[in-house]
Short mmCIF file of the C-alpha atoms (twelve columns), coordinates in Angstrom:
data_MODEL
# 
_entry.id   MODEL 
# 
loop_
_atom_site.group_PDB 
_atom_site.id 
_atom_site.type_symbol 
_atom_site.label_atom_id 
_atom_site.label_alt_id 
_atom_site.label_comp_id 
_atom_site.label_asym_id 
_atom_site.label_seq_id 
_atom_site.Cartn_x 
_atom_site.Cartn_y 
_atom_site.Cartn_z 
_atom_site.pdbx_PDB_model_num 
ATOM 1   C CA . UNK A 1   -17.843 -15.655 43.990 1 
ATOM 2   C CA . UNK A 2   -16.088 -14.988 47.304 1 
ATOM 3   C CA . UNK A 3   -18.308 -17.480 49.097 1 
ATOM 4   C CA . UNK A 4   -17.047 -20.219 46.758 1 
ATOM 5   C CA . UNK A 5   -13.844 -20.184 48.839 1 
ATOM 6   C CA . UNK A 6   -15.784 -21.032 52.008 1 
ATOM 7   C CA . UNK A 7   -16.870 -24.698 52.371 1 
ATOM 8   C CA . UNK A 8   -20.640 -25.207 52.472 1 
ATOM 9   C CA . UNK A 9   -20.401 -26.912 55.871 1 
ATOM 10  C CA . UNK A 10  -18.120 -24.204 57.328 1 
ATOM 11  C CA . UNK A 11  -18.937 -23.284 60.924 1 
ATOM 12  C CA . UNK A 12  -15.798 -21.378 61.894 1 
ATOM 13  C CA . UNK A 13  -14.982 -17.707 62.415 1 
ATOM 14  C CA . UNK A 14  -15.013 -15.415 59.342 1 
ATOM 15  C CA . UNK A 15  -13.701 -11.874 59.284 1 
ATOM 16  C CA . UNK A 16  -15.557 -9.603  56.846 1 
ATOM 17  C CA . UNK A 17  -13.032 -6.818  56.222 1 
ATOM 18  C CA . UNK A 18  -14.449 -3.427  55.194 1 
ATOM 19  C CA . UNK A 19  -17.807 -5.167  55.486 1 
ATOM 20  C CA . UNK A 20  -19.855 -2.013  54.940 1 
ATOM 21  C CA . UNK A 21  -23.592 -2.467  55.449 1 
ATOM 22  C CA . UNK A 22  -23.268 -6.219  56.016 1 
ATOM 23  C CA . UNK A 23  -24.470 -7.465  52.636 1 
ATOM 24  C CA . UNK A 24  -21.699 -10.048 52.211 1 
ATOM 25  C CA . UNK A 25  -22.060 -11.152 55.836 1 
ATOM 26  C CA . UNK A 26  -25.787 -11.624 55.278 1 
ATOM 27  C CA . UNK A 27  -25.180 -13.839 52.221 1 
ATOM 28  C CA . UNK A 28  -22.566 -15.805 54.134 1 
ATOM 29  C CA . UNK A 29  -24.918 -16.447 57.061 1 
ATOM 30  C CA . UNK A 30  -27.711 -17.570 54.734 1 
ATOM 31  C CA . UNK A 31  -25.327 -20.105 53.222 1 
ATOM 32  C CA . UNK A 32  -23.450 -20.976 56.428 1 
ATOM 33  C CA . UNK A 33  -25.844 -20.296 59.334 1 
ATOM 34  C CA . UNK A 34  -23.468 -21.799 61.907 1 
ATOM 35  C CA . UNK A 35  -20.550 -19.544 60.970 1 
ATOM 36  C CA . UNK A 36  -19.397 -16.875 63.394 1 
ATOM 37  C CA . UNK A 37  -18.918 -13.554 61.607 1 
ATOM 38  C CA . UNK A 38  -17.006 -10.471 62.712 1 
ATOM 39  C CA . UNK A 39  -17.567 -7.473  60.443 1 
ATOM 40  C CA . UNK A 40  -14.775 -4.886  60.516 1 
ATOM 41  C CA . UNK A 41  -15.667 -1.460  59.148 1 
ATOM 42  C CA . UNK A 42  -14.142 1.985   59.876 1 
ATOM 43  C CA . UNK A 43  -17.183 4.038   58.742 1 
ATOM 44  C CA . UNK A 44  -19.667 4.615   61.571 1 
ATOM 45  C CA . UNK A 45  -22.739 4.939   59.317 1 
ATOM 46  C CA . UNK A 46  -21.896 1.670   57.574 1 
ATOM 47  C CA . UNK A 47  -21.545 -0.059  60.942 1 
ATOM 48  C CA . UNK A 48  -24.976 1.286   61.884 1 
ATOM 49  C CA . UNK A 49  -26.475 -0.146  58.691 1 
ATOM 50  C CA . UNK A 50  -24.801 -3.501  59.314 1 
ATOM 51  C CA . UNK A 51  -26.167 -3.563  62.848 1 
ATOM 52  C CA . UNK A 52  -29.684 -2.829  61.575 1 
ATOM 53  C CA . UNK A 53  -29.360 -5.513  58.898 1 
ATOM 54  C CA . UNK A 54  -27.977 -8.323  61.066 1 
ATOM 55  C CA . UNK A 55  -28.480 -7.331  64.702 1 
ATOM 56  C CA . UNK A 56  -26.747 -9.687  67.119 1 
ATOM 57  C CA . UNK A 57  -26.047 -12.303 64.424 1 
ATOM 58  C CA . UNK A 58  -22.611 -10.735 63.898 1 
ATOM 59  C CA . UNK A 59  -19.991 -8.922  65.919 1 
ATOM 60  C CA . UNK A 60  -19.046 -5.480  64.572 1 
ATOM 61  C CA . UNK A 61  -15.651 -3.839  65.076 1 
ATOM 62  C CA . UNK A 62  -14.346 -0.377  64.222 1 
ATOM 63  C CA . UNK A 63  -10.974 -0.735  62.498 1 
ATOM 64  C CA . UNK A 64  -9.157  -0.231  59.222 1 
ATOM 65  C CA . UNK A 65  -7.614  -3.120  57.305 1 
ATOM 66  C CA . UNK A 66  -4.106  -2.305  58.552 1 
ATOM 67  C CA . UNK A 67  -5.105  -2.479  62.244 1 
ATOM 68  C CA . UNK A 68  -6.717  -5.922  62.433 1 
ATOM 69  C CA . UNK A 69  -3.955  -7.181  64.725 1 
ATOM 70  C CA . UNK A 70  -5.134  -4.678  67.378 1 
ATOM 71  C CA . UNK A 71  -8.555  -6.365  67.660 1 
ATOM 72  C CA . UNK A 72  -7.392  -9.492  69.464 1 
ATOM 73  C CA . UNK A 73  -9.170  -11.781 66.983 1 
ATOM 74  C CA . UNK A 74  -8.246  -15.090 65.399 1 
ATOM 75  C CA . UNK A 75  -10.171 -16.144 62.277 1 
ATOM 76  C CA . UNK A 76  -10.542 -19.286 60.184 1 
ATOM 77  C CA . UNK A 77  -11.170 -17.228 57.015 1 
ATOM 78  C CA . UNK A 78  -11.241 -13.605 55.877 1 
ATOM 79  C CA . UNK A 79  -13.206 -11.997 53.068 1 
ATOM 80  C CA . UNK A 80  -13.019 -8.536  51.547 1 
ATOM 81  C CA . UNK A 81  -15.571 -7.505  48.942 1 
ATOM 82  C CA . UNK A 82  -15.233 -4.448  46.695 1 
ATOM 83  C CA . UNK A 83  -12.722 -2.606  48.889 1 
ATOM 84  C CA . UNK A 84  -9.328  -4.268  48.504 1 
ATOM 85  C CA . UNK A 85  -8.427  -2.109  45.495 1 
ATOM 86  C CA . UNK A 86  -8.526  0.921   47.838 1 
ATOM 87  C CA . UNK A 87  -6.200  -0.649  50.412 1 
ATOM 88  C CA . UNK A 88  -2.442  -0.597  50.723 1 
ATOM 89  C CA . UNK A 89  -1.388  -4.211  50.367 1 
ATOM 90  C CA . UNK A 90  1.937   -3.566  52.135 1 
ATOM 91  C CA . UNK A 91  0.090   -2.880  55.393 1 
ATOM 92  C CA . UNK A 92  -3.123  -4.840  54.817 1 
ATOM 93  C CA . UNK A 93  -1.652  -8.257  53.974 1 
ATOM 94  C CA . UNK A 94  0.549   -8.517  57.116 1 
ATOM 95  C CA . UNK A 95  -2.398  -7.307  59.205 1 
ATOM 96  C CA . UNK A 96  -4.691  -9.992  57.730 1 
ATOM 97  C CA . UNK A 97  -2.010  -12.676 58.079 1 
ATOM 98  C CA . UNK A 98  -1.633  -11.844 61.786 1 
ATOM 99  C CA . UNK A 99  -5.244  -12.821 62.587 1 
ATOM 100 C CA . UNK A 100 -5.632  -15.905 60.357 1 
ATOM 101 C CA . UNK A 101 -5.052  -19.467 61.528 1 
ATOM 102 C CA . UNK A 102 -2.554  -21.462 59.513 1 
ATOM 103 C CA . UNK A 103 -4.170  -22.913 56.387 1 
ATOM 104 C CA . UNK A 104 -6.947  -20.297 56.338 1 
ATOM 105 C CA . UNK A 105 -8.281  -18.501 53.271 1 
ATOM 106 C CA . UNK A 106 -8.252  -14.774 52.527 1 
ATOM 107 C CA . UNK A 107 -10.464 -14.083 49.482 1 
ATOM 108 C CA . UNK A 108 -10.879 -10.639 47.922 1 
ATOM 109 C CA . UNK A 109 -12.421 -9.114  44.851 1 
ATOM 110 C CA . UNK A 110 -11.294 -5.915  43.166 1 
ATOM 111 C CA . UNK A 111 -13.153 -3.448  40.993 1 
ATOM 112 C CA . UNK A 112 -12.261 -2.066  37.619 1 
ATOM 113 C CA . UNK A 113 -8.639  -1.320  36.798 1 
ATOM 114 C CA . UNK A 114 -7.255  -3.403  39.610 1 
ATOM 115 C CA . UNK A 115 -4.710  -5.494  37.751 1 
ATOM 116 C CA . UNK A 116 -2.261  -4.606  35.014 1 
ATOM 117 C CA . UNK A 117 -4.097  -6.875  32.558 1 
ATOM 118 C CA . UNK A 118 -7.267  -4.786  32.896 1 
ATOM 119 C CA . UNK A 119 -5.823  -1.267  32.735 1 
ATOM 120 C CA . UNK A 120 -7.102  -0.466  29.238 1 
ATOM 121 C CA . UNK A 121 -10.569 -1.983  29.493 1 
ATOM 122 C CA . UNK A 122 -12.409 1.268   30.166 1 
ATOM 123 C CA . UNK A 123 -10.077 3.870   28.687 1 
ATOM 124 C CA . UNK A 124 -12.888 5.109   26.393 1 
ATOM 125 C CA . UNK A 125 -15.252 5.846   29.291 1 
ATOM 126 C CA . UNK A 126 -15.448 9.501   30.349 1 
ATOM 127 C CA . UNK A 127 -16.868 9.325   33.873 1 
ATOM 128 C CA . UNK A 128 -16.944 13.112  34.151 1 
ATOM 129 C CA . UNK A 129 -19.414 13.196  31.266 1 
ATOM 130 C CA . UNK A 130 -21.764 10.959  33.269 1 
ATOM 131 C CA . UNK A 131 -21.424 13.216  36.314 1 
ATOM 132 C CA . UNK A 132 -22.149 16.347  34.274 1 
ATOM 133 C CA . UNK A 133 -25.202 14.669  32.742 1 
ATOM 134 C CA . UNK A 134 -26.572 13.604  36.141 1 
ATOM 135 C CA . UNK A 135 -26.097 17.071  37.642 1 
ATOM 136 C CA . UNK A 136 -27.692 18.723  34.629 1 
ATOM 137 C CA . UNK A 137 -30.760 16.457  34.832 1 
ATOM 138 C CA . UNK A 138 -31.378 17.730  38.369 1 
ATOM 139 C CA . UNK A 139 -30.666 21.383  37.446 1 
ATOM 140 C CA . UNK A 140 -27.592 21.430  39.666 1 
ATOM 141 C CA . UNK A 141 -24.488 23.508  38.919 1 
ATOM 142 C CA . UNK A 142 -21.551 21.729  37.275 1 
ATOM 143 C CA . UNK A 143 -18.892 20.224  39.497 1 
ATOM 144 C CA . UNK A 144 -15.239 21.231  39.558 1 
ATOM 145 C CA . UNK A 145 -13.721 18.055  38.174 1 
ATOM 146 C CA . UNK A 146 -10.744 16.535  39.981 1 
ATOM 147 C CA . UNK A 147 -7.497  16.179  38.098 1 
ATOM 148 C CA . UNK A 148 -7.067  12.802  36.450 1 
ATOM 149 C CA . UNK A 149 -4.781  10.401  38.238 1 
ATOM 150 C CA . UNK A 150 -3.288  7.112   37.179 1 
ATOM 151 C CA . UNK A 151 -5.427  4.132   38.195 1 
ATOM 152 C CA . UNK A 152 -4.175  2.250   41.230 1 
ATOM 153 C CA . UNK A 153 -2.892  -1.070  39.964 1 
ATOM 154 C CA . UNK A 154 -2.514  -4.339  41.761 1 
ATOM 155 C CA . UNK A 155 0.293   -6.410  40.327 1 
ATOM 156 C CA . UNK A 156 -0.173  -10.123 40.925 1 
ATOM 157 C CA . UNK A 157 3.594   -10.515 41.253 1 
ATOM 158 C CA . UNK A 158 3.735   -7.751  43.869 1 
ATOM 159 C CA . UNK A 159 0.867   -9.300  45.824 1 
ATOM 160 C CA . UNK A 160 2.670   -12.638 45.667 1 
ATOM 161 C CA . UNK A 161 5.907   -11.114 47.011 1 
ATOM 162 C CA . UNK A 162 4.281   -9.133  49.824 1 
ATOM 163 C CA . UNK A 163 2.110   -12.096 50.790 1 
ATOM 164 C CA . UNK A 164 5.106   -14.442 50.909 1 
ATOM 165 C CA . UNK A 165 6.879   -12.222 53.445 1 
ATOM 166 C CA . UNK A 166 3.972   -12.612 55.885 1 
ATOM 167 C CA . UNK A 167 3.042   -16.240 55.185 1 
ATOM 168 C CA . UNK A 168 0.246   -15.733 52.640 1 
ATOM 169 C CA . UNK A 169 0.428   -17.591 49.340 1 
ATOM 170 C CA . UNK A 170 -1.420  -16.352 46.241 1 
ATOM 171 C CA . UNK A 171 -3.285  -19.426 45.023 1 
ATOM 172 C CA . UNK A 172 -5.861  -18.211 42.516 1 
ATOM 173 C CA . UNK A 173 -6.569  -15.068 40.539 1 
ATOM 174 C CA . UNK A 174 -9.539  -14.792 38.228 1 
ATOM 175 C CA . UNK A 175 -10.218 -11.826 35.952 1 
ATOM 176 C CA . UNK A 176 -13.838 -11.455 34.843 1 
ATOM 177 C CA . UNK A 177 -14.907 -8.748  32.406 1 
ATOM 178 C CA . UNK A 178 -18.533 -7.767  32.006 1 
ATOM 179 C CA . UNK A 179 -20.086 -5.081  29.840 1 
ATOM 180 C CA . UNK A 180 -23.093 -3.383  31.379 1 
ATOM 181 C CA . UNK A 181 -25.326 -0.466  30.455 1 
ATOM 182 C CA . UNK A 182 -23.965 2.417   32.520 1 
ATOM 183 C CA . UNK A 183 -26.414 4.575   34.422 1 
ATOM 184 C CA . UNK A 184 -25.249 7.189   36.858 1 
ATOM 185 C CA . UNK A 185 -27.239 7.958   39.994 1 
ATOM 186 C CA . UNK A 186 -27.301 11.423  41.517 1 
ATOM 187 C CA . UNK A 187 -26.140 9.966   44.823 1 
ATOM 188 C CA . UNK A 188 -22.847 8.927   43.237 1 
ATOM 189 C CA . UNK A 189 -22.492 12.110  41.214 1 
ATOM 190 C CA . UNK A 190 -22.903 14.266  44.312 1 
ATOM 191 C CA . UNK A 191 -20.118 12.577  46.241 1 
ATOM 192 C CA . UNK A 192 -17.041 14.471  47.335 1 
ATOM 193 C CA . UNK A 193 -14.632 14.779  44.352 1 
ATOM 194 C CA . UNK A 194 -11.834 13.439  46.555 1 
ATOM 195 C CA . UNK A 195 -13.720 10.132  46.695 1 
ATOM 196 C CA . UNK A 196 -13.766 10.032  42.899 1 
ATOM 197 C CA . UNK A 197 -10.035 10.693  42.863 1 
ATOM 198 C CA . UNK A 198 -9.450  7.664   45.071 1 
ATOM 199 C CA . UNK A 199 -11.685 5.517   42.879 1 
ATOM 200 C CA . UNK A 200 -9.961  6.286   39.560 1 
# 
């Protein structure tokens, strides 16, 4: 869905923010082979995976979303897949705006309870139950569950206001709900509980 905001004949410079292992960049280059892609990712192991996946087809930078202006880059578009809900929009949006040419696109997607309209969609789901089940299946001791926190919400009005102060204009928001069969992998269940706290 993010690639729909990039023209099919696009051959400019795209910034892939929090690009992880390079999956989105790979899809972008398949669709737009003449694009120049800079993947920005603060996690060293993710940068290593991205380098293995795409080699010299992309440039890889070590930075967080609030420090893009320190990279000396100018981009024709910026994408952020599956990470924007973890970012602070008050610092991220001005940082993104500082590296985008006028008239450029910044497209993001958010997971789960990211907007006020979606807050109650999964209130019946007990994620801790899934974790306990996964640990039990592998004969591992139960985990000390983190305290529940309120989901981090993104208000469209707040995004609009913050964006306006730095020259970004919210053009389109699209909320898609999908019901899937939930299966929990042991890799996710074994993660640091602090990660789960940030995800809730």
